[in-house]
PDB file of C-alpha atoms in Angstrom:
ATOM      1  CA  UNK K   1      71.078 -48.463  93.294  1.00  0.00           C
ATOM      2  CA  UNK K   2      69.281 -47.432  96.128  1.00  0.00           C
ATOM      3  CA  UNK K   3      68.086 -49.647  98.708  1.00  0.00           C
ATOM      4  CA  UNK K   4      64.373 -50.715  97.465  1.00  0.00           C
ATOM      5  CA  UNK K   5      66.362 -51.658  94.273  1.00  0.00           C
ATOM      6  CA  UNK K   6      68.591 -53.637  95.800  1.00  0.00           C
ATOM      7  CA  UNK K   7      65.966 -55.332  98.556  1.00  0.00           C
ATOM      8  CA  UNK K   8      63.738 -56.239  95.412  1.00  0.00           C
ATOM      9  CA  UNK K   9      66.540 -57.808  93.153  1.00  0.00           C
ATOM     10  CA  UNK K  10      67.267 -59.898  96.422  1.00  0.00           C
ATOM     11  CA  UNK K  11      63.313 -61.024  97.375  1.00  0.00           C
ATOM     12  CA  UNK K  12      63.076 -61.525  93.416  1.00  0.00           C
ATOM     13  CA  UNK K  13      66.154 -63.752  92.648  1.00  0.00           C
ATOM     14  CA  UNK K  14      65.473 -65.451  96.060  1.00  0.00           C
ATOM     15  CA  UNK K  15      61.854 -66.452  94.861  1.00  0.00           C
ATOM     16  CA  UNK K  16      63.428 -67.777  91.864  1.00  0.00           C
ATOM     17  CA  UNK K  17      66.224 -69.771  93.455  1.00  0.00           C
ATOM     18  CA  UNK K  18      63.816 -71.114  95.868  1.00  0.00           C
ATOM     19  CA  UNK K  19      61.734 -72.404  92.908  1.00  0.00           C
ATOM     20  CA  UNK K  20      64.929 -74.035  91.437  1.00  0.00           C
ATOM     21  CA  UNK K  21      66.153 -75.657  94.654  1.00  0.00           C
ATOM     22  CA  UNK K  22      62.682 -76.662  95.928  1.00  0.00           C
ATOM     23  CA  UNK K  23      59.991 -76.796  93.424  1.00  0.00           C
ATOM     24  CA  UNK K  24      56.486 -76.875  94.634  1.00  0.00           C
ATOM     25  CA  UNK K  25      55.628 -80.527  93.436  1.00  0.00           C
ATOM     26  CA  UNK K  26      55.946 -83.528  95.850  1.00  0.00           C
ATOM     27  CA  UNK K  27      55.315 -87.153  95.545  1.00  0.00           C
ATOM     28  CA  UNK K  28      51.987 -88.191  96.780  1.00  0.00           C
ATOM     29  CA  UNK K  29      52.327 -91.343  99.344  1.00  0.00           C
ATOM     30  CA  UNK K  30      54.702 -93.154  96.366  1.00  0.00           C
ATOM     31  CA  UNK K  31      51.529 -93.933  94.240  1.00  0.00           C
ATOM     32  CA  UNK K  32      52.175 -94.860  90.842  1.00  0.00           C
ATOM     33  CA  UNK K  33      49.643 -94.406  88.090  1.00  0.00           C
ATOM     34  CA  UNK K  34      48.840 -96.866  85.473  1.00  0.00           C
ATOM     35  CA  UNK K  35      50.579 -94.971  82.971  1.00  0.00           C
ATOM     36  CA  UNK K  36      54.027 -95.618  85.237  1.00  0.00           C
ATOM     37  CA  UNK K  37      54.002 -92.193  86.174  1.00  0.00           C
ATOM     38  CA  UNK K  38      54.175 -91.131  89.742  1.00  0.00           C
ATOM     39  CA  UNK K  39      51.276 -89.362  91.158  1.00  0.00           C
ATOM     40  CA  UNK K  40      52.188 -85.688  92.128  1.00  0.00           C
ATOM     41  CA  UNK K  41      50.681 -83.030  94.237  1.00  0.00           C
ATOM     42  CA  UNK K  42      51.725 -79.058  94.478  1.00  0.00           C
ATOM     43  CA  UNK K  43      52.916 -77.994  97.991  1.00  0.00           C
ATOM     44  CA  UNK K  44      50.724 -74.786  98.333  1.00  0.00           C
ATOM     45  CA  UNK K  45      52.383 -72.891 101.080  1.00  0.00           C
ATOM     46  CA  UNK K  46      55.743 -73.032  99.193  1.00  0.00           C
ATOM     47  CA  UNK K  47      54.095 -71.920  95.854  1.00  0.00           C
ATOM     48  CA  UNK K  48      52.606 -69.078  97.874  1.00  0.00           C
ATOM     49  CA  UNK K  49      56.037 -68.211  99.196  1.00  0.00           C
ATOM     50  CA  UNK K  50      57.798 -68.416  95.919  1.00  0.00           C
ATOM     51  CA  UNK K  51      55.357 -66.259  93.994  1.00  0.00           C
ATOM     52  CA  UNK K  52      54.717 -64.034  96.972  1.00  0.00           C
ATOM     53  CA  UNK K  53      58.929 -63.200  96.816  1.00  0.00           C
ATOM     54  CA  UNK K  54      58.388 -63.004  93.545  1.00  0.00           C
ATOM     55  CA  UNK K  55      55.862 -60.024  93.305  1.00  0.00           C
ATOM     56  CA  UNK K  56      57.420 -58.123  96.297  1.00  0.00           C
ATOM     57  CA  UNK K  57      60.616 -58.206  94.589  1.00  0.00           C
ATOM     58  CA  UNK K  58      59.402 -56.818  91.475  1.00  0.00           C
ATOM     59  CA  UNK K  59      57.215 -54.212  93.452  1.00  0.00           C
ATOM     60  CA  UNK K  60      60.207 -52.895  95.321  1.00  0.00           C
ATOM     61  CA  UNK K  61      62.047 -52.651  92.042  1.00  0.00           C
ATOM     62  CA  UNK K  62      59.382 -51.126  90.279  1.00  0.00           C
ATOM     63  CA  UNK K  63      59.334 -48.309  93.448  1.00  0.00           C
ATOM     64  CA  UNK K  64      62.579 -47.756  93.062  1.00  0.00           C
ATOM     65  CA  UNK K  65      62.677 -46.797  89.636  1.00  0.00           C
ATOM     66  CA  UNK K  66      61.170 -43.578  88.169  1.00  0.00           C
ATOM     67  CA  UNK K  67      58.320 -44.294  85.657  1.00  0.00           C
ATOM     68  CA  UNK K  68      56.433 -41.816  83.644  1.00  0.00           C
ATOM     69  CA  UNK K  69      52.854 -42.862  84.743  1.00  0.00           C
ATOM     70  CA  UNK K  70      51.338 -45.546  86.767  1.00  0.00           C
ATOM     71  CA  UNK K  71      50.273 -47.311  83.900  1.00  0.00           C
ATOM     72  CA  UNK K  72      53.886 -48.029  82.916  1.00  0.00           C
ATOM     73  CA  UNK K  73      54.466 -48.979  86.480  1.00  0.00           C
ATOM     74  CA  UNK K  74      51.759 -51.471  86.461  1.00  0.00           C
ATOM     75  CA  UNK K  75      52.835 -52.921  82.947  1.00  0.00           C
ATOM     76  CA  UNK K  76      56.479 -53.092  84.191  1.00  0.00           C
ATOM     77  CA  UNK K  77      55.250 -55.028  87.268  1.00  0.00           C
ATOM     78  CA  UNK K  78      52.941 -57.334  85.054  1.00  0.00           C
ATOM     79  CA  UNK K  79      56.149 -58.299  83.035  1.00  0.00           C
ATOM     80  CA  UNK K  80      58.529 -58.499  85.595  1.00  0.00           C
ATOM     81  CA  UNK K  81      55.676 -60.822  87.736  1.00  0.00           C
ATOM     82  CA  UNK K  82      54.898 -62.826  85.102  1.00  0.00           C
ATOM     83  CA  UNK K  83      58.092 -63.966  83.732  1.00  0.00           C
ATOM     84  CA  UNK K  84      58.996 -64.904  87.339  1.00  0.00           C
ATOM     85  CA  UNK K  85      55.721 -67.041  87.513  1.00  0.00           C
ATOM     86  CA  UNK K  86      56.274 -68.710  84.340  1.00  0.00           C
ATOM     87  CA  UNK K  87      59.934 -69.413  85.081  1.00  0.00           C
ATOM     88  CA  UNK K  88      58.668 -71.152  88.206  1.00  0.00           C
ATOM     89  CA  UNK K  89      55.974 -72.981  86.780  1.00  0.00           C
ATOM     90  CA  UNK K  90      57.972 -74.079  83.874  1.00  0.00           C
ATOM     91  CA  UNK K  91      60.604 -75.367  86.070  1.00  0.00           C
ATOM     92  CA  UNK K  92      58.154 -77.186  88.312  1.00  0.00           C
ATOM     93  CA  UNK K  93      56.070 -78.730  84.961  1.00  0.00           C
ATOM     94  CA  UNK K  94      53.103 -76.789  86.377  1.00  0.00           C
ATOM     95  CA  UNK K  95      51.417 -76.152  83.061  1.00  0.00           C
ATOM     96  CA  UNK K  96      48.633 -73.789  84.651  1.00  0.00           C
ATOM     97  CA  UNK K  97      51.094 -71.745  86.465  1.00  0.00           C
ATOM     98  CA  UNK K  98      53.424 -71.352  83.466  1.00  0.00           C
ATOM     99  CA  UNK K  99      50.564 -70.371  81.343  1.00  0.00           C
ATOM    100  CA  UNK K 100      49.436 -67.673  83.917  1.00  0.00           C
ATOM    101  CA  UNK K 101      52.674 -66.081  83.962  1.00  0.00           C
ATOM    102  CA  UNK K 102      52.785 -66.023  80.184  1.00  0.00           C
ATOM    103  CA  UNK K 103      49.479 -64.412  80.119  1.00  0.00           C
ATOM    104  CA  UNK K 104      50.147 -61.980  82.655  1.00  0.00           C
ATOM    105  CA  UNK K 105      53.626 -61.221  80.786  1.00  0.00           C
ATOM    106  CA  UNK K 106      51.589 -60.282  77.892  1.00  0.00           C
ATOM    107  CA  UNK K 107      49.140 -58.198  79.252  1.00  0.00           C
ATOM    108  CA  UNK K 108      52.117 -56.725  81.295  1.00  0.00           C
ATOM    109  CA  UNK K 109      53.533 -55.621  78.280  1.00  0.00           C
ATOM    110  CA  UNK K 110      50.602 -54.228  76.268  1.00  0.00           C
ATOM    111  CA  UNK K 111      49.903 -52.060  79.415  1.00  0.00           C
ATOM    112  CA  UNK K 112      53.530 -50.942  79.484  1.00  0.00           C
ATOM    113  CA  UNK K 113      53.689 -50.247  76.059  1.00  0.00           C
ATOM    114  CA  UNK K 114      50.579 -48.158  76.125  1.00  0.00           C
ATOM    115  CA  UNK K 115      51.327 -46.351  79.540  1.00  0.00           C
ATOM    116  CA  UNK K 116      54.491 -45.397  77.802  1.00  0.00           C
ATOM    117  CA  UNK K 117      52.956 -43.095  75.346  1.00  0.00           C
ATOM    118  CA  UNK K 118      52.940 -39.501  76.042  1.00  0.00           C
ATOM    119  CA  UNK K 119      49.204 -39.268  75.450  1.00  0.00           C
ATOM    120  CA  UNK K 120      48.413 -41.819  78.138  1.00  0.00           C
ATOM    121  CA  UNK K 121      46.825 -40.835  81.399  1.00  0.00           C
TER     122      UNK K 121
END
């Protein structure tokens, strides 16, 4: 395994571990809603750091691997990044982020399968 893959795996799993250790959701001013739930907000800088670590880690792992063509690389990046984003969004209970990760993974899987064909250019 080369240095790019090792650095990529480290960054990718650091982003996921950060999403588990410190989810990007925080309480807002101890406000309670009429339903009994606590009002929550998204910590945007922390979410940006977590998603960036996942994306850069997936890119380094992808660049350290030999793919047939750029479509296969782009599809793999979509799958890996989408899974990481969906995991962070699902753990933090941010439905929109989870849905974005699932859609990105699905589109990445389609591009990966099409890009892996012999006649893909």
